[in-house]
Structures are given as C-alpha cells and as structure tokens.
mmCIF file of C-alpha atoms in Angstrom:
data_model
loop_
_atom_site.group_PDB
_atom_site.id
_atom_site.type_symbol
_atom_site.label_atom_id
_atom_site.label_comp_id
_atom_site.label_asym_id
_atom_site.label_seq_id
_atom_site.Cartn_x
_atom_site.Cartn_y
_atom_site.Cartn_z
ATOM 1 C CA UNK Y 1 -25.640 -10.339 13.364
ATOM 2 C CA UNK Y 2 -24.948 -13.707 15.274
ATOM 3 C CA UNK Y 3 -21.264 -15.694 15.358
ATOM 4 C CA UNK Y 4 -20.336 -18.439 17.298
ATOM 5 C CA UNK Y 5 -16.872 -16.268 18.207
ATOM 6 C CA UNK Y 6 -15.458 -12.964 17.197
ATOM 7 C CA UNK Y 7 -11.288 -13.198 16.470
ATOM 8 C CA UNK Y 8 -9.678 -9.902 17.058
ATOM 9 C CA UNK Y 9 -6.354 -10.004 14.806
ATOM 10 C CA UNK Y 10 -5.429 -12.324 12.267
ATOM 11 C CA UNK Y 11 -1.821 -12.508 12.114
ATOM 12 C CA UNK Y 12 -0.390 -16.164 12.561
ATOM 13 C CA UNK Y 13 -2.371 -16.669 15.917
ATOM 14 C CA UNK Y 14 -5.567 -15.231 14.435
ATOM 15 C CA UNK Y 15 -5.404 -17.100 10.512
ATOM 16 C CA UNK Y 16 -4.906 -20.662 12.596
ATOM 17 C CA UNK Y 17 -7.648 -19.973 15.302
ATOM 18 C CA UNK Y 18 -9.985 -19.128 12.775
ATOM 19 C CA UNK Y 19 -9.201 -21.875 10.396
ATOM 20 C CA UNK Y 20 -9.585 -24.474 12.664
ATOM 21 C CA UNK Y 21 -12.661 -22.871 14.435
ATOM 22 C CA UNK Y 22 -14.011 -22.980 10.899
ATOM 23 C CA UNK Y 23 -13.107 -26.310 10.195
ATOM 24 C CA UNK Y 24 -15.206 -27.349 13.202
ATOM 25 C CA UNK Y 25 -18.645 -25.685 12.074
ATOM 26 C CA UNK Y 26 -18.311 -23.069 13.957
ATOM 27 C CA UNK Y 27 -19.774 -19.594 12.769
ATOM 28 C CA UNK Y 28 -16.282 -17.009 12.830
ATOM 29 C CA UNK Y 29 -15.919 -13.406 12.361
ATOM 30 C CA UNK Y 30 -12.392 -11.858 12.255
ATOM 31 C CA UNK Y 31 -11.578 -8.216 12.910
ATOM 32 C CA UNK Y 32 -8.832 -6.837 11.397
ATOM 33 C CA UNK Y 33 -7.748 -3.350 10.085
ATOM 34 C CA UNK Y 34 -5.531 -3.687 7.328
ATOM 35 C CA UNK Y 35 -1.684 -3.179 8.532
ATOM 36 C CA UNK Y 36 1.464 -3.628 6.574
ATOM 37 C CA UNK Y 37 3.522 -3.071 9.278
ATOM 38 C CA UNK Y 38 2.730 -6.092 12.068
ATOM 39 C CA UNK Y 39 4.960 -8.271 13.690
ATOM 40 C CA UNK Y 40 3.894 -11.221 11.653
ATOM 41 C CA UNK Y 41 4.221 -9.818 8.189
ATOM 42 C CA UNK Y 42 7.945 -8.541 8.979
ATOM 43 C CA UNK Y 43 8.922 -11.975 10.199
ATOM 44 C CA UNK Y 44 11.671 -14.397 8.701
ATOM 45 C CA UNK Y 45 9.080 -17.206 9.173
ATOM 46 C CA UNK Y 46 11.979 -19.278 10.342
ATOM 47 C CA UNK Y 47 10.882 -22.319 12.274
ATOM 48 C CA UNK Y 48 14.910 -23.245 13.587
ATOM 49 C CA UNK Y 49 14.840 -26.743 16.420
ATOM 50 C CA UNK Y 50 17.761 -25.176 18.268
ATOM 51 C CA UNK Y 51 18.159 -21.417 19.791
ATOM 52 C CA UNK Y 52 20.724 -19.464 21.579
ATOM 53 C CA UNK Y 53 24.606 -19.502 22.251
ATOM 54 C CA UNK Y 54 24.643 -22.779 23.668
ATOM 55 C CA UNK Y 55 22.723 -23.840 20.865
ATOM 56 C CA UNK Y 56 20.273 -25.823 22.811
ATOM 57 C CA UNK Y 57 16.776 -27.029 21.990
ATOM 58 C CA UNK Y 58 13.949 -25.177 22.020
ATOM 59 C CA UNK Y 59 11.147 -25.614 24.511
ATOM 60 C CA UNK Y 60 8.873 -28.839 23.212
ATOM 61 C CA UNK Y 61 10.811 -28.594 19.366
ATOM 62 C CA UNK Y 62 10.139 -32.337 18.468
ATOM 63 C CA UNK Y 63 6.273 -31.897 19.304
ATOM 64 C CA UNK Y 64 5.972 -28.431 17.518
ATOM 65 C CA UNK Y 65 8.378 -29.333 14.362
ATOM 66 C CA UNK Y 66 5.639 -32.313 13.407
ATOM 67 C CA UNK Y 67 3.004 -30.315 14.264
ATOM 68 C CA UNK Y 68 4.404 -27.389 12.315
ATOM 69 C CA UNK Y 69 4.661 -29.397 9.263
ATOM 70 C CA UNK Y 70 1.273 -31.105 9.544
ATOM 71 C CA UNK Y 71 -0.299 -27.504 10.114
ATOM 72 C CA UNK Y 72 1.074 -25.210 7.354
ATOM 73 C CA UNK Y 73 0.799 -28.456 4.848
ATOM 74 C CA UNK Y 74 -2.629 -28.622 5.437
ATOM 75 C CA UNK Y 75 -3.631 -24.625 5.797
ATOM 76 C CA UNK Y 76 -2.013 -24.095 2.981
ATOM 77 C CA UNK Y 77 -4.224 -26.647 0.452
ATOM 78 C CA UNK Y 78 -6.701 -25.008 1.837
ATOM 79 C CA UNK Y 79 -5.919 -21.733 0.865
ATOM 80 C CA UNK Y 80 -4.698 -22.590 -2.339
ATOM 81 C CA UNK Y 81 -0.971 -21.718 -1.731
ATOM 82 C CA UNK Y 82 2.357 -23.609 -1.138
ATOM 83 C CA UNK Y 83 3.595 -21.995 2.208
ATOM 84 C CA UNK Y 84 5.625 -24.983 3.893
ATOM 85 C CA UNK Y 85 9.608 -25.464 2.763
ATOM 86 C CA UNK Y 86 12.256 -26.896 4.702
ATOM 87 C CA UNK Y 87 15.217 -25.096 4.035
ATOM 88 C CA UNK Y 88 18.112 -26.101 6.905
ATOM 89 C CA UNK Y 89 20.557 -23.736 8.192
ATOM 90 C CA UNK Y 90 23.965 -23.673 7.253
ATOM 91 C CA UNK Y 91 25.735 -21.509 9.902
ATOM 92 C CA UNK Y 92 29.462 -20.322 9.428
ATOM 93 C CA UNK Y 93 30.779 -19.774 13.558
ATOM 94 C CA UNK Y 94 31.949 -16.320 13.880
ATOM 95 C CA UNK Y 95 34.376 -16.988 16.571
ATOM 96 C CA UNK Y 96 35.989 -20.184 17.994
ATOM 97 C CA UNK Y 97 33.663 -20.496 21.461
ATOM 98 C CA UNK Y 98 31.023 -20.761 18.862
ATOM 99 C CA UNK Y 99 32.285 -23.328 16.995
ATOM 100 C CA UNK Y 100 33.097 -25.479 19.876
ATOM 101 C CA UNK Y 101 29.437 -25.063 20.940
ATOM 102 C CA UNK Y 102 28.488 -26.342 17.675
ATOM 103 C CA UNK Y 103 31.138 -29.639 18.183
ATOM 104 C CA UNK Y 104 30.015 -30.302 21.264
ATOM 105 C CA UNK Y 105 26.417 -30.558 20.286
ATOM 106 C CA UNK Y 106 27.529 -32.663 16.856
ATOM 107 C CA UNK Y 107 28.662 -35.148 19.496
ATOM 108 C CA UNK Y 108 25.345 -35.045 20.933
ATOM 109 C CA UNK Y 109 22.478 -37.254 19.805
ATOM 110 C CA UNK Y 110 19.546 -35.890 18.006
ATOM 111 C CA UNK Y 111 21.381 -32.480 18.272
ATOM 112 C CA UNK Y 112 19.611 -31.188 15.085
ATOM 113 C CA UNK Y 113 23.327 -30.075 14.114
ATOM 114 C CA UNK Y 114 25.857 -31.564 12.210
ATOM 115 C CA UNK Y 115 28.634 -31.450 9.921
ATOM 116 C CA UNK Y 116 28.211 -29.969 6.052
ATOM 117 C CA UNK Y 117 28.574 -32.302 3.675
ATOM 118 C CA UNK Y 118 32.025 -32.336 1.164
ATOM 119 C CA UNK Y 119 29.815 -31.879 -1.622
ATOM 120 C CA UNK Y 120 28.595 -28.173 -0.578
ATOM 121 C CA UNK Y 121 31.113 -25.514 -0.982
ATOM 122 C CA UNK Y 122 30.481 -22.088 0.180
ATOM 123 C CA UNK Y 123 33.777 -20.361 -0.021
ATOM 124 C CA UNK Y 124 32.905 -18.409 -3.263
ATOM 125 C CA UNK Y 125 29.655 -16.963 -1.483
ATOM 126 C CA UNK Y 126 31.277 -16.548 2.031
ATOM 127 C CA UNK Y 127 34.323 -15.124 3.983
ATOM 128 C CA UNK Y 128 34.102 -18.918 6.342
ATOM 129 C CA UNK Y 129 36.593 -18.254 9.359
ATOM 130 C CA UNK Y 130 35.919 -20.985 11.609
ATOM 131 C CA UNK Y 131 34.426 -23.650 8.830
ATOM 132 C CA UNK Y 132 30.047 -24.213 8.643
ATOM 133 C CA UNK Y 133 28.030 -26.771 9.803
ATOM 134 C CA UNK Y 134 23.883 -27.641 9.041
ATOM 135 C CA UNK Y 135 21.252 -27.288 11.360
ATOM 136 C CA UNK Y 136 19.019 -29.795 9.869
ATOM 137 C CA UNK Y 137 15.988 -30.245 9.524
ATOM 138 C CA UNK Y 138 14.757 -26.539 9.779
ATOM 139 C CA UNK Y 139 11.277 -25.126 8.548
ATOM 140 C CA UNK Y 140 10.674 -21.836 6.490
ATOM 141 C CA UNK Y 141 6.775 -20.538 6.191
ATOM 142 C CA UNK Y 142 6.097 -17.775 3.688
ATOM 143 C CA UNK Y 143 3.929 -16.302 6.039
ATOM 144 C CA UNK Y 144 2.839 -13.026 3.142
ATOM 145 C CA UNK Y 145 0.954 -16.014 0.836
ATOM 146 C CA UNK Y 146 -0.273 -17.276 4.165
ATOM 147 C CA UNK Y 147 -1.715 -14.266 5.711
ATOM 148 C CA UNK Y 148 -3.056 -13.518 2.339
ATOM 149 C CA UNK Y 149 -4.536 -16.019 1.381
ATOM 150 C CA UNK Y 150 -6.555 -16.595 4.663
ATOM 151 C CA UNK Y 151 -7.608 -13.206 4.587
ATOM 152 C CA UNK Y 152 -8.956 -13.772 0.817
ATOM 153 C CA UNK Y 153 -10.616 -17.013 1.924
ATOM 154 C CA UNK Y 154 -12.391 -14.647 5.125
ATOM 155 C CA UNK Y 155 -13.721 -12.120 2.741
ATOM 156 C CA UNK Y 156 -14.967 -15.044 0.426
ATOM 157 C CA UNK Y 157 -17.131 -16.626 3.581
ATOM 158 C CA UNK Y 158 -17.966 -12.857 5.141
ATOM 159 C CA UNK Y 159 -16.309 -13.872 8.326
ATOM 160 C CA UNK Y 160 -14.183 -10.573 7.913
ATOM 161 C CA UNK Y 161 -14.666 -7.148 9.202
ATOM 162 C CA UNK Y 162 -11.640 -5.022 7.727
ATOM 163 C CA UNK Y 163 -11.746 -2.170 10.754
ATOM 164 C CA UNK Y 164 -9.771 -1.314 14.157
ATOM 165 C CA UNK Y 165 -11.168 -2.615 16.769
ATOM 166 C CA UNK Y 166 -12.742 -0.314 19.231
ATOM 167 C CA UNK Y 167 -12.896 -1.417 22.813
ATOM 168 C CA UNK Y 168 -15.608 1.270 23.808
ATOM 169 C CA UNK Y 169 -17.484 -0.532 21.753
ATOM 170 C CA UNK Y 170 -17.529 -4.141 23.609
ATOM 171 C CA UNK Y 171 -19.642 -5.259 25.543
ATOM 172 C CA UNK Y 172 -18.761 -8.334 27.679
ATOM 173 C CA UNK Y 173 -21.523 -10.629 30.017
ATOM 174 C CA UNK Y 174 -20.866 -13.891 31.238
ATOM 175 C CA UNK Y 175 -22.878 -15.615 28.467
ATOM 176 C CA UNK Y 176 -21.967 -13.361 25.404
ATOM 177 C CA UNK Y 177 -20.372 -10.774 24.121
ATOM 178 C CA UNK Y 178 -21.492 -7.770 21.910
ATOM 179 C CA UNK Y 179 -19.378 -6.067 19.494
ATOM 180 C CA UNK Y 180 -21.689 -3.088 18.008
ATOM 181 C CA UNK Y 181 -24.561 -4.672 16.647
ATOM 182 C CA UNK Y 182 -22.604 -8.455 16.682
ATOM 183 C CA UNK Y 183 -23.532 -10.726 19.314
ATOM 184 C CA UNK Y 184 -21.086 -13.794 20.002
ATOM 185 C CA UNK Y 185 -20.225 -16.867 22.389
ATOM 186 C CA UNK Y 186 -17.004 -15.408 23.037
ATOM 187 C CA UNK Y 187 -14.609 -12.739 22.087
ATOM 188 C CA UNK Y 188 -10.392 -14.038 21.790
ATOM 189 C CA UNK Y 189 -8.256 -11.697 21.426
ATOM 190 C CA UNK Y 190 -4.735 -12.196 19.054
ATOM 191 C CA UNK Y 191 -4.112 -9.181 18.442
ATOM 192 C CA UNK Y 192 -0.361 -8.810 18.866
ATOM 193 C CA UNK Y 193 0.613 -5.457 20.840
ATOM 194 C CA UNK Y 194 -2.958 -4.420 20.649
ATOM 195 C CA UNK Y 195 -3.346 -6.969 23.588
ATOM 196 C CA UNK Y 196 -1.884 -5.277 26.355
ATOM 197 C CA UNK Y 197 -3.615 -1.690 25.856
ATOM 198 C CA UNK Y 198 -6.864 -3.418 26.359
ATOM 199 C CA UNK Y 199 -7.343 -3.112 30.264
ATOM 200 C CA UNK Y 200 -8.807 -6.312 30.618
ATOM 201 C CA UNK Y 201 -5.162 -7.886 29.529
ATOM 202 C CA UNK Y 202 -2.830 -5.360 31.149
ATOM 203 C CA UNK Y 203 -1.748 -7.100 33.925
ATOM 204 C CA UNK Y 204 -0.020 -9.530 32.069
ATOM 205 C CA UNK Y 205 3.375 -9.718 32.769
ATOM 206 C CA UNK Y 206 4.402 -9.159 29.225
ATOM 207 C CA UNK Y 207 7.188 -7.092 27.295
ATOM 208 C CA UNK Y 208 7.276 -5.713 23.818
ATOM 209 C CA UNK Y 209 10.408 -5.838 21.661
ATOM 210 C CA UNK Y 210 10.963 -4.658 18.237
ATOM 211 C CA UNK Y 211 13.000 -6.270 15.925
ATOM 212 C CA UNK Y 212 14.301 -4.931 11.970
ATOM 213 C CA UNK Y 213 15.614 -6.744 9.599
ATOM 214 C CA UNK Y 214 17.188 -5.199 5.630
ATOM 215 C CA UNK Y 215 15.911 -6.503 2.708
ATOM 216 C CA UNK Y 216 18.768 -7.079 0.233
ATOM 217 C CA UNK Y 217 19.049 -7.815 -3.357
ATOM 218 C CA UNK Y 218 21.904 -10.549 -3.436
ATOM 219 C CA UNK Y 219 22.162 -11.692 -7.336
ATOM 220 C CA UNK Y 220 23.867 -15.290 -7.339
ATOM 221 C CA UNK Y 221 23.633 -16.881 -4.212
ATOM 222 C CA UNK Y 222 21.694 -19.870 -3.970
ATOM 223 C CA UNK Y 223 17.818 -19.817 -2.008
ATOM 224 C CA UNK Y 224 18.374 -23.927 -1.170
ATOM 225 C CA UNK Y 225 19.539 -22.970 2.441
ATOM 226 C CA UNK Y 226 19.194 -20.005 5.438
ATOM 227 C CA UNK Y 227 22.619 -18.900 5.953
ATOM 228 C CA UNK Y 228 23.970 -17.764 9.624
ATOM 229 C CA UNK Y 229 26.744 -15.986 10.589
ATOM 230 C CA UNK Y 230 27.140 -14.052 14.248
ATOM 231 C CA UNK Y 231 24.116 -11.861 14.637
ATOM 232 C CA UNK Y 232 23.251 -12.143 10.955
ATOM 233 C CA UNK Y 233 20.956 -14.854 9.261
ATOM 234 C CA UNK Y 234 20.218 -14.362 5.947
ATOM 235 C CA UNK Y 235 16.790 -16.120 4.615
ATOM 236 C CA UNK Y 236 15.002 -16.426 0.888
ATOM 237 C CA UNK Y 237 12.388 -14.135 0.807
ATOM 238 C CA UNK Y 238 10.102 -13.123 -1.965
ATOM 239 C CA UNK Y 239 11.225 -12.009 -5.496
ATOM 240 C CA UNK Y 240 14.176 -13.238 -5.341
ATOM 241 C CA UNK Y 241 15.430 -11.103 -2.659
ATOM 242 C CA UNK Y 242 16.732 -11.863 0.837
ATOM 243 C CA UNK Y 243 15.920 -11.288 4.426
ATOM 244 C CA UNK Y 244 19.049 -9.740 6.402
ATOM 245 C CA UNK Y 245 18.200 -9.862 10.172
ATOM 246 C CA UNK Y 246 17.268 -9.283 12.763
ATOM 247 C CA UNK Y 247 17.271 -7.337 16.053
ATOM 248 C CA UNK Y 248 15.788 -7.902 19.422
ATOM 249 C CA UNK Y 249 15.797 -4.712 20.999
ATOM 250 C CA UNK Y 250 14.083 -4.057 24.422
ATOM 251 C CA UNK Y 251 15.016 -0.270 24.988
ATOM 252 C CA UNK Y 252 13.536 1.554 21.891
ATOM 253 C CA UNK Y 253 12.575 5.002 21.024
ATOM 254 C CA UNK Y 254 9.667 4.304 18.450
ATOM 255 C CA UNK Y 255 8.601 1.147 16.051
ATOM 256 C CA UNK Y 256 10.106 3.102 13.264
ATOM 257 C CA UNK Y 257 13.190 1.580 11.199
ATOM 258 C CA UNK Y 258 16.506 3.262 12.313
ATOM 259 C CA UNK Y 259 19.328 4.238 10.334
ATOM 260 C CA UNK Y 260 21.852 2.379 12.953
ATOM 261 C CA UNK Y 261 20.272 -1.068 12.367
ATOM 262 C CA UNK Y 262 21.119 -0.423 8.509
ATOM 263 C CA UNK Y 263 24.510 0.793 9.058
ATOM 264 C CA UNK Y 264 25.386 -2.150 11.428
ATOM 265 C CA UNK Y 265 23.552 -4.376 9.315
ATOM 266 C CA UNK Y 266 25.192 -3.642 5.969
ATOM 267 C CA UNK Y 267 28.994 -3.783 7.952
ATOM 268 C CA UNK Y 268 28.240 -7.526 9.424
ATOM 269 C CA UNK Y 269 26.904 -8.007 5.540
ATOM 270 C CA UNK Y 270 29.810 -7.026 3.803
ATOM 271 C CA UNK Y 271 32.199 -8.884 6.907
ATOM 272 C CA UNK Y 272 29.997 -12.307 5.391
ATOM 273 C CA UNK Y 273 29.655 -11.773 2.123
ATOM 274 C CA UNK Y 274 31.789 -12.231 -1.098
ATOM 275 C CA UNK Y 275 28.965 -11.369 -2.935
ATOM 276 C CA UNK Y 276 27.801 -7.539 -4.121
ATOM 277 C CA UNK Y 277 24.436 -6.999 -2.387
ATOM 278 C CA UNK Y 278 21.760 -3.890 -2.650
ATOM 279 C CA UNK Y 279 19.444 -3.106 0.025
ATOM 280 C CA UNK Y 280 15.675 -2.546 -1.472
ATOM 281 C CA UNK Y 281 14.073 -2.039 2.126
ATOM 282 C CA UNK Y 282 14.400 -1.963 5.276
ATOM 283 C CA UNK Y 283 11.510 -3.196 7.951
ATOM 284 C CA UNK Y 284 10.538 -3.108 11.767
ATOM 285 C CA UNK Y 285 8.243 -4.218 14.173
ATOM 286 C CA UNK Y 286 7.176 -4.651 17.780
ATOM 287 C CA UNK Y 287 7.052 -7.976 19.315
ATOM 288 C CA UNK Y 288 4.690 -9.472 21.975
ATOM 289 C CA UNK Y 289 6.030 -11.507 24.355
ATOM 290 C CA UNK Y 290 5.271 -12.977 27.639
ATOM 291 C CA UNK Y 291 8.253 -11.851 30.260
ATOM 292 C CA UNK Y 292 8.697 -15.915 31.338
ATOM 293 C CA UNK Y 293 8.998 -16.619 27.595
ATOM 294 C CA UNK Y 294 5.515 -18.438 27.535
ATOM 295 C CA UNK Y 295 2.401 -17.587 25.332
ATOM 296 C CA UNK Y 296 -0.608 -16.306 26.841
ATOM 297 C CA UNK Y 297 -3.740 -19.354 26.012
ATOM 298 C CA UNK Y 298 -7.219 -19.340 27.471
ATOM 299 C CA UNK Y 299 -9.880 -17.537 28.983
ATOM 300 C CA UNK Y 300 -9.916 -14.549 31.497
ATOM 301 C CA UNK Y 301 -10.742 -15.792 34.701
ATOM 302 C CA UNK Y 302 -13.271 -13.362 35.991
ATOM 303 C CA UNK Y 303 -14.817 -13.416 32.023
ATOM 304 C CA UNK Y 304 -15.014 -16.493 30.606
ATOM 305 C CA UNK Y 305 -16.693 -15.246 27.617
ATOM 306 C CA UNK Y 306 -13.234 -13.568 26.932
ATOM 307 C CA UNK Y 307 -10.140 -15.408 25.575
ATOM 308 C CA UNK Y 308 -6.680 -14.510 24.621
ATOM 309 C CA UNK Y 309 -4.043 -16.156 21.933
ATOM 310 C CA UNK Y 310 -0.998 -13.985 22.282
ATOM 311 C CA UNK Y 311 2.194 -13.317 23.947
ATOM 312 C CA UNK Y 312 4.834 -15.979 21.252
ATOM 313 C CA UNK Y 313 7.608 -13.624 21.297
ATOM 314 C CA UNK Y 314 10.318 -14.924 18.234
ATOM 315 C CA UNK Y 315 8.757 -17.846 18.059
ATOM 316 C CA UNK Y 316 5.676 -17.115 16.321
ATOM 317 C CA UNK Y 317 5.767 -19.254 13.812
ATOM 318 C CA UNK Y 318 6.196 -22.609 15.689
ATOM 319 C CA UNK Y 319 4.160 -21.727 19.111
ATOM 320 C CA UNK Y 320 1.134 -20.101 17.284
ATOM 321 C CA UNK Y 321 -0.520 -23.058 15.172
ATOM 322 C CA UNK Y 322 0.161 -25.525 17.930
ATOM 323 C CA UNK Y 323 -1.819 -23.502 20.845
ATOM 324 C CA UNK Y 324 -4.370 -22.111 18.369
ATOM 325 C CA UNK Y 325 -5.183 -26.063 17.986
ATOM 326 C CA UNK Y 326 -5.149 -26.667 21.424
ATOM 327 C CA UNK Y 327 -7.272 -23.436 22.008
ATOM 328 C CA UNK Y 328 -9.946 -24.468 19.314
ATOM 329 C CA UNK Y 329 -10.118 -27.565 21.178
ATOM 330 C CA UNK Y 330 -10.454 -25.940 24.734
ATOM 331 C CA UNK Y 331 -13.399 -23.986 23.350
ATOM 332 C CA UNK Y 332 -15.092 -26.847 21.908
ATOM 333 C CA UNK Y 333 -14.745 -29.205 24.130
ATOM 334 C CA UNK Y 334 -13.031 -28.077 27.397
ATOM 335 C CA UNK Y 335 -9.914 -30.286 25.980
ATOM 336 C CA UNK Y 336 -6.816 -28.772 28.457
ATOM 337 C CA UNK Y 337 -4.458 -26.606 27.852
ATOM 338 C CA UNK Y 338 -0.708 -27.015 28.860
ATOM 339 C CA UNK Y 339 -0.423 -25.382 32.222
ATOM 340 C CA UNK Y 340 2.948 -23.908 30.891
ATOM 341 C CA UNK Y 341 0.582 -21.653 28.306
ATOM 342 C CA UNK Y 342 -2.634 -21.323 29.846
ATOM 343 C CA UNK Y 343 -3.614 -17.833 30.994
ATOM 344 C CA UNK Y 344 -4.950 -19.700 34.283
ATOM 345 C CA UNK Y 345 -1.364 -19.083 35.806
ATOM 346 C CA UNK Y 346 -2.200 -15.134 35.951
ATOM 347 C CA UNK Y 347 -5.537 -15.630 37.544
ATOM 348 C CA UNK Y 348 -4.894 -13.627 40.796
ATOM 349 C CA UNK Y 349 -3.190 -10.760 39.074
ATOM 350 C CA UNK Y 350 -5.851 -10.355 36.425
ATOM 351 C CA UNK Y 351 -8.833 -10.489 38.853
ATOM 352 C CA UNK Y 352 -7.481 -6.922 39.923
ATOM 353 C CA UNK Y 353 -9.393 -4.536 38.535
#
C-alpha cells in the first residue's frame, strides 16, 4: 500500500492535518486506536481571547479567533455536522483584585471584556459577590461531533487504520517511510502524549499535565453563555448536561480521575450555584505541552521524512487548526512556518541521539 503521508493520531491536530492534506489531493492514511479517554475528547472546547489573572490576551488571539471561525465553519459542512457556536463568557469575580483586573481591562480598548448588559440577570442562577461582566466574543467547538464525524468520513475514504501504533514497526529513510507493509512520503506524528515516548521526539523540552473536569446535570440554567467563577467555568456540553472544570495539575500520581478533584469541585459548585446540580461523570486526561508554552510544528531535522504536530497545551482548540494549515502548507509547498512554532528551534538538542 502507497500514501502520500501517514498521520499518527487524530485528535484536533490529527482531524485538521488530514482534512486539509485531503483537501489538497493528497493520498492520507490516519492511525488511530480507538480511545475514549484522550486529551481532546475530555476538553471544554473553549476557544476564550483572554487568559490568566491579569486577564490579558492570548498569544496571536485576533489571528487565531478568525481563523478559528473560518476553520471549524468549514470542517464542519464537510463532515456534515454543526460544531462552531459562539457562546461568550459571563464571569462573576470571586474576589475584589479580580474584579479590578476585569475594570481595568474594560477601560482598555479591544479588551474582549466588558460590562453585562441590564437586560441579563443572573442572581436567581448565581451567588454574584463582586457583580459579572462578558468576555465577548468567545468560541465553543463540540469537539465529540467533530472528532466523530472526521473519523466516519476516514473510514468512508479508507484513509483509516483503527490500531496502536507500533514504533518497532517504522521504518524511516530520507526519502520515505515504511509503516509494515505501507510505504509513504512522510510520517507526522500528532499523537498527543504518545509523542514524547517515541525516542525520536524525546528531547523535546515538553511537560505533561492532566486536567479533570465533573460532568453535572444542572436542570434550569440557561446553555446561551459559559459561566466563570474563581477556578470554576461551567460550559454546555452534550445532552443537556454541563462541563464543571477544570484542573491543571503538574505533580500527579496516575491519569485516573481522583476523588479530591470531585470533592473540591462539587464545594466551589455549591459556593456558585443557586441551582440543585447532580454529577453524572467525572473525566481526566493528560495534556501535552511544550515547557515555553509553544506547539511543536515541522520536520525533524536529521529526518526530514518525519514531522511532528503536537505540544498545544490548553489551547488546543485555537493553536491546532491554525498550525495544521500552516503545516499542510509547509509540506506542500515549503510555505514557512512561524519560527515561534517550528520544531527548527530544537534542532541541536534533537540531533542527539
């Protein structure tokens, strides 16, 4: 069997690269073993403009939010499924430094923050201590009908082989690669944690996290808007039901759920809420991440019939369709990649062998 390129993974990073790969002509085959429990099905799918304490922009947010928009729009007529939504954040400040963070970027010009309007009242939903205010506009992805529905759409055009990958089984040359009896241009790699086990990525200068999240049963609260309070955002999920999260946890015993998380979780729930509430489940996952906070794009400089599309950390769901873009165009027509991402910046430290 020939391919033009062989996709290990197909979370977020591995659906886009192979979509627009695709798109392009080019001969795909994605290999994935079936996993409930990945980073990118346990995600919010929250795509929020600002980020942190300070409430600050994120790193290129005007550039990704359009892109972003244009992206999931577009994969998802393709797949057959509505996965795009804007649904802003209203977030109620826990404590007064937090609300004065929030004024003081109100004041601010295209802040992405600003006041709620009179005609939204949440004080029937909400114990509100230090008032709300709307980060606006902010994107939600329903990343289950996403990864779904590219999978289906792989198994419809045989570009998917449902195993685990075996890396005893690669071989790499500078012209090809061969993957048991599959011959291809190139191998990329975006498979999540998987990554960094392989020993021709383990000198990347990554970290894994794990983050859980509850999922709670909240009967009469409204799905038009995320809601945020301290530690807590709550976000419409599927069903009906809510996402109650999440953690970012860098000392970790296992990638298991644990009890703490829930009984933390369902205090700072019942602090917030007004509302009765029933937890129905209660999920975890490790996160990859690059240790400088920038994804890992490109190909491996002593193997350049080896790529990687890895390493976005929380923010997944804005970094990955943007770089698997610029990727797809890297490998089919040497267009650049932004120095920030590009796996280039490693190159001494993964030419030791």
């Amino acid at each position: 069997m020939q391919v033009d390129y062989i996709i290990v993974g197909q979370g977020i990073c591995g659906t886009f690269l192979s979509y627009y790969l695709h798109k392009a002509g080019k001969k795909v085959l994605v290999i994935d073993e079936s996993n409930p429990y990945t980073a990118s099905k346990a995600a919010s799918g929250i795509i929020n403009p600002v980020t942190g304490r300070r409430v600050v922009s994120t790193w290129m947010i005007e550039e990704l939010m359009a892109f972003a928009k244009q992206a999931y729009t577009e994969i998802g007529d393709d797949i057959g499924e509505k996965i795009f939504y804007q649904k802003n954040i209203i977030a109620f400040p826990a404590m007064p430094q937090m609300r004065e963070a929030y004024n003081k970027r109100i004041e601010e010009e295209n802040s992405y923050i600003k006041n709620v309007s009179g005609d939204k009242n949440f004080d029937t939903a909400f114990n509100i201590l230090f008032g709300a205010v709307e980060i606006d506009p902010v994107w939600l992805i329903e990343l289950h009908p996403l990864l779904n529905g590219g999978r289906k759409k792989l198994a419809e055009e045989n570009a998917l082989l449902e195993e685990k990958f075996e890396q005893v089984n690669l071989s790499v040359s500078e012209s090809h690669v061969l993957y048991k009896n599959i011959q291809a241009e190139k191998i990329i790699f975006c498979d999540g944690i998987n990554s960094f086990s392989n020993p021709l990525w383990k000198n990347l200068p990554y970290i894994l996290n794990k983050g859980e999240a509850l999922i709670a049963d909240i009967p009469g609260l409204s799905t038009a808007n995320i809601f945020k309070f301290g530690n807590t955002t709550l976000v419409p999920w599927y069903n009906n039901l809510w996402w109650a999260g999440s953690s970012y946890e860098n000392e970790y015993e296992n990638n298991s759920p644990t009890p703490l998380f829930k009984q933390n979780k369902i205090q700072e729930l019942k602090m917030f809420l007004k509302l009765q509430f029933t937890i129905v489940d209660h999920l975890a996952s490790l996160r990859p991440a690059a240790l400088e906070r920038r994804p890992f794009v490109g190909l491996h400089p002593l193997y350049k019939s080896v790529g990687i599309l890895n390493g976005m950390g929380t923010k997944g769901c804005s970094l990955a369709p943007y770089f698997a873009k610029q990727f797809a165009e890297h490998l089919l027509g040497n267009a650049p990649i932004d120095t920030l991402a590009d796996i280039k910046r490693f190159k001494r430290i993964l030419e030791i062998k």
